[in-house]
Amino acid sequence: MKMDFDKWALAAAAVVLAVLPFIASGYILYIVNLLMIYIVLALGLHIVIGETGQFALSHAAFYGIGIYVAGIINNAWHPNLVISVLVAGVVAAGLGYLLGALAIRMRDIYLALSTFAFGEAMQWVFLNWNEVTNGSNGYQMSPAWFFGFELTSDLRAYPFTVLGAALMLWVTVWLSRSQLGAAFRAVRESDVAAQAMGVNANVIKRVAFMCSAAYAGMAGGLYTTFASFIHPESLGFWTTILILIMIVVGGIGSVRGAVIGAVIFGLISELLRQMLSFQEIIYGLILIGFMMFAPRGLFSGRRRTRKAAAATGAGSSGGTQA
Amino acid sequence: MSVADIWLFLQQGVLSGLVTGSVYALLAVAVVIVFKTTDVPNFAQGEIFMVGGYVALFMILVLDWHYALVIPVTLIAVAAICALFQRVVMERVIASKGVGVQLVIATLGLAYVLKGAVRQTGLGDAPRSLPALIAPDTVIIGDAVLTRLDLMILSTALVVMLGLYVLFNHTRTGKAMRAVGMNPKASQIVGVSLVRIRMLVWALAGLISAVSAILITPKILITPDIGHIAILAFAAAIVGGITSIPGAIVGGFIIGVAENLVGLFVSTNAIVVAPFLAILIVLVVRPQGILGGKAQVKKV
Amino acid sequence: MKFNAIRRAAMCMAIAGLGLAPAAQAADPGITDTTIRIGLFSPLSGSGMAYGFDVVNAAKMYYDKVNKEGGIHGRKIELVVEDTRCNANDLVAAVKKLVEQDHVFLLNGGSCSAAVVAAREYVERAKVPFFMLNASGDGALYPPSKYIYGAFSISQYAVGGSVVEFAVDHFKAKKIGYINHDDAYGGWNQTAAEFQAKRHDGVSLSVQSINPSINDVTAPMLKVRAADPDVLLLTTYARPAALIIKKAHELGWNKPIVLTVTGTADLTQLVENVGGAAALQNFYIQDVVLGLPSDPKMQWVYDMYKEYYPDLAAKPGHPQSYMPYGLPPAMTVVKALEDAGPEPTREKVLAALQNFKLETGVMASPVEFTPTDHAAQKSAIYMKFDGQNRELIPGTFKSAWTYTPKQ
């Protein structure tokens, strides 16, 4: 049953996405481009939090790094966008691997807090390193190129963002079915048990950080295909939290959840913009509502072990795992 | 810079830092007691603080009540809102099998709702103050200048700390709170009502936040966005040890003083990033914070 | 994998479809024989609400008045309003919706300078005339763009230059203390302030840049005091400004303090926030409107607001302080449309703005555009404020800074 749902949903999505450029305005395509970026970001966070259980709240920092790297490359050399996106991903991945060292030293709330602090520090760098990022003026980026084709509109960037998101989705599913994916999940359930099974938990954690940062960096690269401006104010804690909300509402540990959560909350965010004064209250109520009535999310994560299932109630998620 | 200048900077920076730090400390204590008992970092603590200020403002501006009435009513109102939220929303999330991250997101929802609600009242926009609780005379300590309000803030923070010490070590409720924090299942077995204790803890955190709001509003001026001060409270809690109440107070003072010293001796631009660097340093060097004791091991 | 193949097929169709993308329209959108559609946008929610909500209302009421009087060359103005939440991504979404979904003829919006810059390249590519509301928007005005007009309140470059000019002229200041913000806004006014200072012999600036969310201003204030300036200039928002004035008073520092228009939104509240008039013994404010809300010359603005929004006017906090700033942009749009003649096109509107001057009856000086400068307001007036009364200092003080393209 589940497999059928996936195939049906993807086929329907493919049809809609293929038809959209012919019937929708550039504004709608802009929104879809943004949703594709959110999907890639959500998949990246899914890998580190959902699959590997490491609470990394530094996602927006890597997204920002990806945007600036791709933007700077585009402005300087106008290479093929594939190059900008890949370089953005690689640079972010490298930094992600380094940051992963924190995951070895701490877990849960401490890891969340230190990655959060790193994210804030990174945003401060974006705001103050004027020579590179143009600081709080924001950074203007010239259009991306693809084999002599210049991407000067949302319509032109559209196939690339959709293709990019589709590719990352495919990679995520492949990863999750691979040995590496199994290793991620082993580390999520228990460090000690993973070690006992021959998995080097420390390395796996760093690899998870690296992968998630790579996703975020590539999302940043894809962003530059349709956006001409970036300001550090969108590269902070609140963006990371938005992505976190997406995977929680979708269902932590579920790839389907990450994608659906990204689409739903990306749309909610834009739709609420039409609602003026009550936006904040409605947004808050939506969050509270989801958490009260569907906290596990719309799609359940991977099969839970007995241990995880037993650890319900009384908010017992803190401290070190026994 | 002459030595006299440096000495002046140090005195004033430290003393003023201790005063602002008291507020970070009080909010950090609120964060810590909720975290210790329920394992949830309360992302709405800053907005609860903000609501405390605006409820008091509303009573003074619109209802025209006297301070003697405003203060207790504000404290009760804020404590009630917090207790209600815990009882109605958080308990429901737990009952629906939500854990850590879902509870945190619920608090985030609360933050948005509170902010949105205050903006609807029309009291928002301009930064607001409360009428002075005490004469604005200045007091000279060495080369530094403080106001009477500053001293009142400092002393209140210490009184609150004392009160909490008494509460947690010499009352049944306080001991029950500690027990729930250490081992919820065992506490339940000996007859402690988890739901009631969690409500009380939230109410207490709300009370402390409202007290600090009334005190500090004339000093830092509130806007509907003043909730961002919670980030400094979290920094303080981490530096002091997120499971230690005395640690939260110490952490608050440290963050307050560090902000000033960084602003005075490095640059004013760096003030805003100093707390995050402090968090990173502490978490890498000594994750449990200065007074956090050993990293806690929870019984599941 | 099967689903991957479907996706690949879809992608090929999409890419091929690009070739069939509709060609650009021949006539300008948003204009018919009886209507002109204008896209109005500003922060209508969230933390930026104070800068946009009533500003949009003011623009709306002016457009409504024009419609009541017969419209422009017989065409009524039709408005589509969007919320930008004072945030770059949302502003871009709002602008794209207005241009591509609602097909507006021109854009009138933007109260947040950092956000407004985000739309610059899109507006130029889409070739839509864009009039800011009350954003200074310096980042989108320099280098000047054919399509973008702004700084109807005042540009930040002008704020910085003007206040330094006032300090030098009125106080004969040599050493000037300057506290601004560490954001783009602050950068702009600081650039012009430094430029203005250099034009006078022996005048130097001692700058402290602070974050708008600062809680303890001990550090910047101590450093200012240590630099021993003749006067202190504040280009901060209202809350940090009040904190600094208060701290200066506590420390017993009583040289003149001048607060630029960035922080003067609610002066009654300012008095309360600084702890009373005692802190305002030597205090001056910058202004860009013709007069205070109580000034008879401004009466028509507030009467008009009450007439159009009786329910809002009865609520506390309304009209918001920046409300009058919505009028000059709307007036400029209407005048440009009128000057473009009975068959307006976007190009004709832009041509009408080439050398443009308009006395609005709202601002201290007229709206002025030249082919090389699209910032409407560049000078300001100053008053001594003792907590109760405002005493006008004669003269308008103009910023000398002009844009020079980078080599």
Tab-separated table of C-alpha atoms in Angstrom, chain B:
chain	number	residue	atom	x	y	z
B	1	MET	CA	43.488	54.981	27.016
B	2	SER	CA	44.879	55.932	30.392
B	3	VAL	CA	44.903	53.616	33.373
B	4	ALA	CA	42.328	55.854	35.047
B	5	ASP	CA	40.056	55.436	32.030
B	6	ILE	CA	40.475	51.666	32.055
B	7	TRP	CA	39.735	51.518	35.763
B	8	LEU	CA	36.618	53.635	35.274
B	9	PHE	CA	35.466	51.464	32.403
B	10	LEU	CA	35.943	48.364	34.507
B	11	GLN	CA	34.023	49.689	37.480
B	12	GLN	CA	31.103	51.024	35.497
B	13	GLY	CA	31.058	48.115	33.076
B	14	VAL	CA	30.981	45.558	35.851
B	15	LEU	CA	28.440	47.313	38.054
B	16	SER	CA	26.025	48.165	35.240
B	17	GLY	CA	26.591	44.678	33.867
B	18	LEU	CA	25.556	43.154	37.170
B	19	VAL	CA	22.291	45.093	37.075
B	20	THR	CA	21.306	44.110	33.519
B	21	GLY	CA	22.684	40.693	34.339
B	22	SER	CA	20.178	40.380	37.182
B	23	VAL	CA	17.384	40.417	34.663
B	24	TYR	CA	19.109	37.850	32.471
B	25	ALA	CA	19.597	35.870	35.673
B	26	LEU	CA	15.948	35.958	36.684
B	27	LEU	CA	14.821	34.914	33.219
B	28	ALA	CA	17.487	32.248	33.163
B	29	VAL	CA	16.169	30.904	36.455
B	30	ALA	CA	12.696	30.722	34.931
B	31	VAL	CA	14.106	28.806	31.979
B	32	VAL	CA	16.087	26.469	34.219
B	33	ILE	CA	13.282	25.525	36.582
B	34	VAL	CA	11.047	24.636	33.656
B	35	PHE	CA	13.849	22.697	32.008
B	36	LYS	CA	14.855	20.866	35.145
B	37	THR	CA	11.345	19.690	35.840
B	38	THR	CA	9.950	19.086	32.358
B	39	ASP	CA	13.014	18.751	30.125
B	40	VAL	CA	11.646	21.457	27.856
B	41	PRO	CA	13.599	24.582	26.949
B	42	ASN	CA	10.796	27.129	26.996
B	43	PHE	CA	11.107	29.206	23.837
B	44	ALA	CA	8.232	31.418	24.972
B	45	GLN	CA	9.913	32.606	28.174
B	46	GLY	CA	10.863	35.921	26.581
B	47	GLU	CA	7.309	36.503	25.367
B	48	ILE	CA	5.934	35.616	28.794
B	49	PHE	CA	8.268	38.270	30.199
B	50	MET	CA	6.991	40.686	27.571
B	51	VAL	CA	3.359	39.933	28.404
B	52	GLY	CA	4.121	40.603	32.084
B	53	GLY	CA	5.268	44.073	31.161
B	54	TYR	CA	2.290	44.770	28.915
B	55	VAL	CA	-0.295	43.468	31.365
B	56	ALA	CA	1.112	45.849	33.973
B	57	LEU	CA	1.186	48.633	31.390
B	58	PHE	CA	-2.416	47.998	30.427
B	59	MET	CA	-3.555	48.169	34.037
B	60	ILE	CA	-1.706	51.391	34.637
B	61	LEU	CA	-2.539	53.149	31.379
B	62	VAL	CA	-6.032	51.956	30.577
B	63	LEU	CA	-7.499	50.862	33.897
B	64	ASP	CA	-5.650	53.525	35.833
B	65	TRP	CA	-4.942	51.304	38.803
B	66	HIS	CA	-2.405	51.971	41.509
B	67	TYR	CA	0.871	50.050	41.608
B	68	ALA	CA	-0.157	48.350	44.836
B	69	LEU	CA	-2.939	46.633	42.898
B	70	VAL	CA	-1.159	46.311	39.580
B	71	ILE	CA	1.792	44.292	40.807
B	72	PRO	CA	-0.035	41.407	42.488
B	73	VAL	CA	-2.670	41.215	39.740
B	74	THR	CA	0.011	41.112	37.037
B	75	LEU	CA	1.902	38.366	38.828
B	76	ILE	CA	-1.228	36.306	39.287
B	77	ALA	CA	-2.386	36.852	35.711
B	78	VAL	CA	0.908	35.826	34.157
B	79	ALA	CA	1.295	32.832	36.454
B	80	ALA	CA	-2.231	31.778	35.553
B	81	ILE	CA	-1.628	32.057	31.808
B	82	CYS	CA	1.485	29.907	32.159
B	83	ALA	CA	-0.188	27.304	34.317
B	84	LEU	CA	-3.110	27.147	31.915
B	85	PHE	CA	-0.848	26.704	28.923
B	86	GLN	CA	1.027	23.878	30.588
B	87	ARG	CA	-2.174	22.166	31.724
B	88	VAL	CA	-4.138	22.525	28.505
B	89	VAL	CA	-1.563	22.449	25.749
B	90	MET	CA	1.605	20.816	26.974
B	91	GLU	CA	-0.139	18.004	28.830
B	92	ARG	CA	-2.121	17.308	25.677
B	93	VAL	CA	1.051	17.151	23.607
B	94	ILE	CA	2.513	14.695	26.098
B	95	ALA	CA	-0.686	12.654	26.076
B	96	SER	CA	-0.527	12.509	22.281
B	97	LYS	CA	2.919	10.989	22.651
B	98	GLY	CA	4.834	14.129	21.855
B	99	VAL	CA	8.350	14.399	23.214
B	100	GLY	CA	11.120	16.958	23.424
B	101	VAL	CA	11.128	18.659	20.081
B	102	GLN	CA	7.335	18.681	19.800
B	103	LEU	CA	7.015	20.290	23.213
B	104	VAL	CA	9.537	22.919	22.212
B	105	ILE	CA	7.601	23.722	19.076
B	106	ALA	CA	4.463	24.061	21.161
B	107	THR	CA	6.220	26.698	23.266
B	108	LEU	CA	7.218	28.389	20.056
B	109	GLY	CA	3.560	28.486	19.089
B	110	LEU	CA	2.812	30.146	22.408
B	111	ALA	CA	5.480	32.758	21.698
B	112	TYR	CA	3.843	33.670	18.397
B	113	VAL	CA	0.359	33.791	19.887
B	114	LEU	CA	1.456	36.068	22.739
B	115	LYS	CA	3.323	38.415	20.437
B	116	GLY	CA	0.450	38.599	17.996
B	117	ALA	CA	-2.037	39.194	20.779
B	118	VAL	CA	-0.072	42.075	22.275
B	119	ARG	CA	0.268	43.702	18.872
B	120	GLN	CA	-3.501	43.601	18.512
B	121	THR	CA	-4.055	45.655	21.633
B	122	GLY	CA	-2.782	48.864	20.082
B	123	LEU	CA	-0.371	49.284	22.967
B	124	GLY	CA	2.452	48.017	20.813
B	125	ASP	CA	4.661	49.998	18.434
B	126	ALA	CA	6.437	52.628	20.510
B	127	PRO	CA	8.840	51.434	23.191
B	128	ARG	CA	7.138	51.675	26.544
B	129	SER	CA	8.140	52.360	30.087
B	130	LEU	CA	6.427	51.885	33.402
B	131	PRO	CA	6.206	54.646	35.996
B	132	ALA	CA	9.213	54.634	38.263
B	133	LEU	CA	8.926	52.303	41.237
B	134	ILE	CA	11.492	54.299	43.123
B	135	ALA	CA	13.046	57.769	42.973
B	136	PRO	CA	15.515	58.116	40.098
B	137	ASP	CA	18.383	59.399	42.257
B	138	THR	CA	21.832	58.253	41.387
B	139	VAL	CA	24.246	56.525	43.702
B	140	ILE	CA	27.996	56.786	43.303
B	141	ILE	CA	30.091	53.699	43.913
B	142	GLY	CA	33.747	54.412	43.408
B	143	ASP	CA	33.947	56.050	39.982
B	144	ALA	CA	30.771	54.408	38.786
B	145	VAL	CA	27.216	55.665	38.760
B	146	LEU	CA	24.141	53.547	39.466
B	147	THR	CA	20.539	54.501	40.120
B	148	ARG	CA	18.355	53.487	43.023
B	149	LEU	CA	16.325	51.387	40.604
B	150	ASP	CA	19.504	49.555	39.635
B	151	LEU	CA	20.126	48.645	43.254
B	152	MET	CA	16.525	47.540	43.637
B	153	ILE	CA	16.858	45.249	40.643
B	154	LEU	CA	20.021	43.720	42.050
B	155	SER	CA	18.547	43.139	45.458
B	156	THR	CA	15.348	41.668	44.071
B	157	ALA	CA	17.303	39.137	42.064
B	158	LEU	CA	19.106	38.054	45.207
B	159	VAL	CA	15.856	37.895	47.190
B	160	VAL	CA	14.296	35.716	44.494
B	161	MET	CA	17.311	33.405	44.589
B	162	LEU	CA	16.994	33.150	48.330
B	163	GLY	CA	13.303	32.465	48.065
B	164	LEU	CA	13.883	29.707	45.541
B	165	TYR	CA	16.545	28.171	47.740
B	166	VAL	CA	14.062	28.012	50.565
B	167	LEU	CA	11.373	26.688	48.256
B	168	PHE	CA	13.431	23.863	46.788
B	169	ASN	CA	15.137	22.774	49.955
B	170	HIS	CA	12.637	23.345	52.715
B	171	THR	CA	9.146	22.938	51.311
B	172	ARG	CA	7.331	19.821	50.191
B	173	THR	CA	6.292	21.362	46.900
B	174	GLY	CA	9.801	22.439	46.109
B	175	LYS	CA	11.184	19.035	46.919
B	176	ALA	CA	8.492	17.450	44.805
B	177	MET	CA	9.556	19.682	41.923
B	178	ARG	CA	13.147	18.537	42.293
B	179	ALA	CA	12.038	14.941	42.463
B	180	VAL	CA	10.028	15.217	39.280
B	181	GLY	CA	13.053	16.735	37.603
B	182	MET	CA	15.302	13.887	38.656
B	183	ASN	CA	13.023	10.934	38.161
B	184	PRO	CA	9.448	11.465	37.005
B	185	LYS	CA	8.388	7.819	37.202
B	186	ALA	CA	9.662	7.344	40.708
B	187	SER	CA	7.988	10.561	41.858
B	188	GLN	CA	4.702	9.354	40.459
B	189	ILE	CA	5.073	6.098	42.325
B	190	VAL	CA	5.432	7.910	45.642
B	191	GLY	CA	2.283	9.884	44.946
B	192	VAL	CA	3.457	13.121	43.397
B	193	SER	CA	1.029	14.470	40.813
B	194	LEU	CA	3.155	15.141	37.745
B	195	VAL	CA	0.493	17.292	36.168
B	196	ARG	CA	0.127	19.474	39.235
B	197	ILE	CA	3.832	19.910	39.724
B	198	ARG	CA	4.419	20.815	36.096
B	199	MET	CA	1.661	23.415	36.293
B	200	LEU	CA	3.182	24.889	39.420
B	201	VAL	CA	6.613	25.051	37.874
B	202	TRP	CA	5.308	26.881	34.841
B	203	ALA	CA	3.350	29.246	37.094
B	204	LEU	CA	6.480	29.901	39.133
B	205	ALA	CA	8.513	30.601	36.002
B	206	GLY	CA	5.805	32.987	34.852
B	207	LEU	CA	5.804	34.703	38.213
B	208	ILE	CA	9.552	35.248	38.134
B	209	SER	CA	9.371	36.559	34.573
B	210	ALA	CA	6.605	38.982	35.490
B	211	VAL	CA	8.573	40.251	38.497
B	212	SER	CA	11.601	40.937	36.343
B	213	ALA	CA	9.437	42.588	33.700
B	214	ILE	CA	7.938	45.047	36.157
B	215	LEU	CA	11.375	45.848	37.540
B	216	ILE	CA	13.312	46.145	34.330
B	217	THR	CA	10.805	47.772	31.983
B	218	PRO	CA	11.713	51.323	33.004
B	219	LYS	CA	15.335	50.377	32.468
B	220	ILE	CA	15.289	48.652	29.079
B	221	LEU	CA	11.920	49.781	27.653
B	222	ILE	CA	9.621	47.109	26.298
B	223	THR	CA	8.326	46.533	22.792
B	224	PRO	CA	6.417	43.484	21.548
B	225	ASP	CA	9.772	42.186	20.307
B	226	ILE	CA	11.555	42.428	23.656
B	227	GLY	CA	11.111	38.650	23.886
B	228	HIS	CA	14.454	38.342	22.129
B	229	ILE	CA	15.992	38.918	25.524
B	230	ALA	CA	15.263	35.231	26.103
B	231	ILE	CA	18.271	34.380	23.960
B	232	LEU	CA	20.469	36.090	26.534
B	233	ALA	CA	18.622	34.227	29.280
B	234	PHE	CA	19.410	30.946	27.533
B	235	ALA	CA	23.025	31.990	27.158
B	236	ALA	CA	23.119	32.727	30.860
B	237	ALA	CA	21.533	29.383	31.701
B	238	ILE	CA	24.020	27.517	29.541
B	239	VAL	CA	27.029	29.327	30.916
B	240	GLY	CA	25.913	28.733	34.475
B	241	GLY	CA	24.688	25.223	33.879
B	242	ILE	CA	21.244	24.589	32.432
B	243	THR	CA	20.307	22.337	35.327
B	244	SER	CA	21.528	24.634	38.070
B	245	ILE	CA	19.550	27.487	39.550
B	246	PRO	CA	22.480	29.198	41.251
B	247	GLY	CA	24.268	28.617	37.977
B	248	ALA	CA	21.588	30.521	36.114
B	249	ILE	CA	22.063	33.489	38.403
B	250	VAL	CA	25.827	33.404	38.094
B	251	GLY	CA	25.478	32.937	34.350
B	252	GLY	CA	23.199	35.942	34.125
B	253	PHE	CA	25.688	38.165	35.882
B	254	ILE	CA	28.484	36.853	33.693
B	255	ILE	CA	26.624	37.544	30.468
B	256	GLY	CA	25.621	41.022	31.612
B	257	VAL	CA	29.159	41.927	32.579
B	258	ALA	CA	30.672	40.274	29.507
B	259	GLU	CA	28.431	42.297	27.188
B	260	ASN	CA	29.708	45.515	28.724
B	261	LEU	CA	33.345	44.525	28.879
B	262	VAL	CA	33.296	43.373	25.271
B	263	GLY	CA	31.587	46.615	24.268
B	264	LEU	CA	34.100	48.684	26.202
B	265	PHE	CA	37.336	46.922	25.380
B	266	VAL	CA	36.696	45.272	22.014
B	267	SER	CA	34.008	47.137	20.079
B	268	THR	CA	30.341	47.991	20.376
B	269	ASN	CA	29.682	45.945	17.232
B	270	ALA	CA	30.796	42.818	19.014
B	271	ILE	CA	28.355	43.139	21.911
B	272	VAL	CA	25.652	41.220	20.129
B	273	VAL	CA	27.796	38.185	19.309
B	274	ALA	CA	29.492	37.939	22.717
B	275	PRO	CA	26.779	35.745	24.303
B	276	PHE	CA	26.955	33.224	21.456
B	277	LEU	CA	30.691	32.966	21.707
B	278	ALA	CA	30.258	32.457	25.445
B	279	ILE	CA	27.814	29.615	24.731
B	280	LEU	CA	30.189	27.972	22.295
B	281	ILE	CA	33.172	28.259	24.610
B	282	VAL	CA	31.327	26.899	27.618
B	283	LEU	CA	29.745	24.036	25.702
B	284	VAL	CA	33.043	22.960	24.243
B	285	VAL	CA	35.141	23.347	27.359
B	286	ARG	CA	32.666	22.415	30.085
B	287	PRO	CA	29.245	21.545	28.691
B	288	GLN	CA	27.516	21.274	32.032
B	289	GLY	CA	28.287	24.911	32.692
B	290	ILE	CA	30.103	26.513	35.554
B	291	LEU	CA	27.902	25.215	38.362
B	292	GLY	CA	26.308	22.325	36.560
B	293	GLY	CA	28.036	19.558	38.480
B	294	LYS	CA	28.301	16.356	36.517
B	295	ALA	CA	26.442	15.999	33.251
B	296	GLN	CA	23.167	14.506	34.415
B	297	VAL	CA	22.217	10.954	33.678
B	298	LYS	CA	18.484	10.486	33.541
B	299	LYS	CA	16.614	7.379	34.512
B	300	VAL	CA	14.164	6.638	31.740
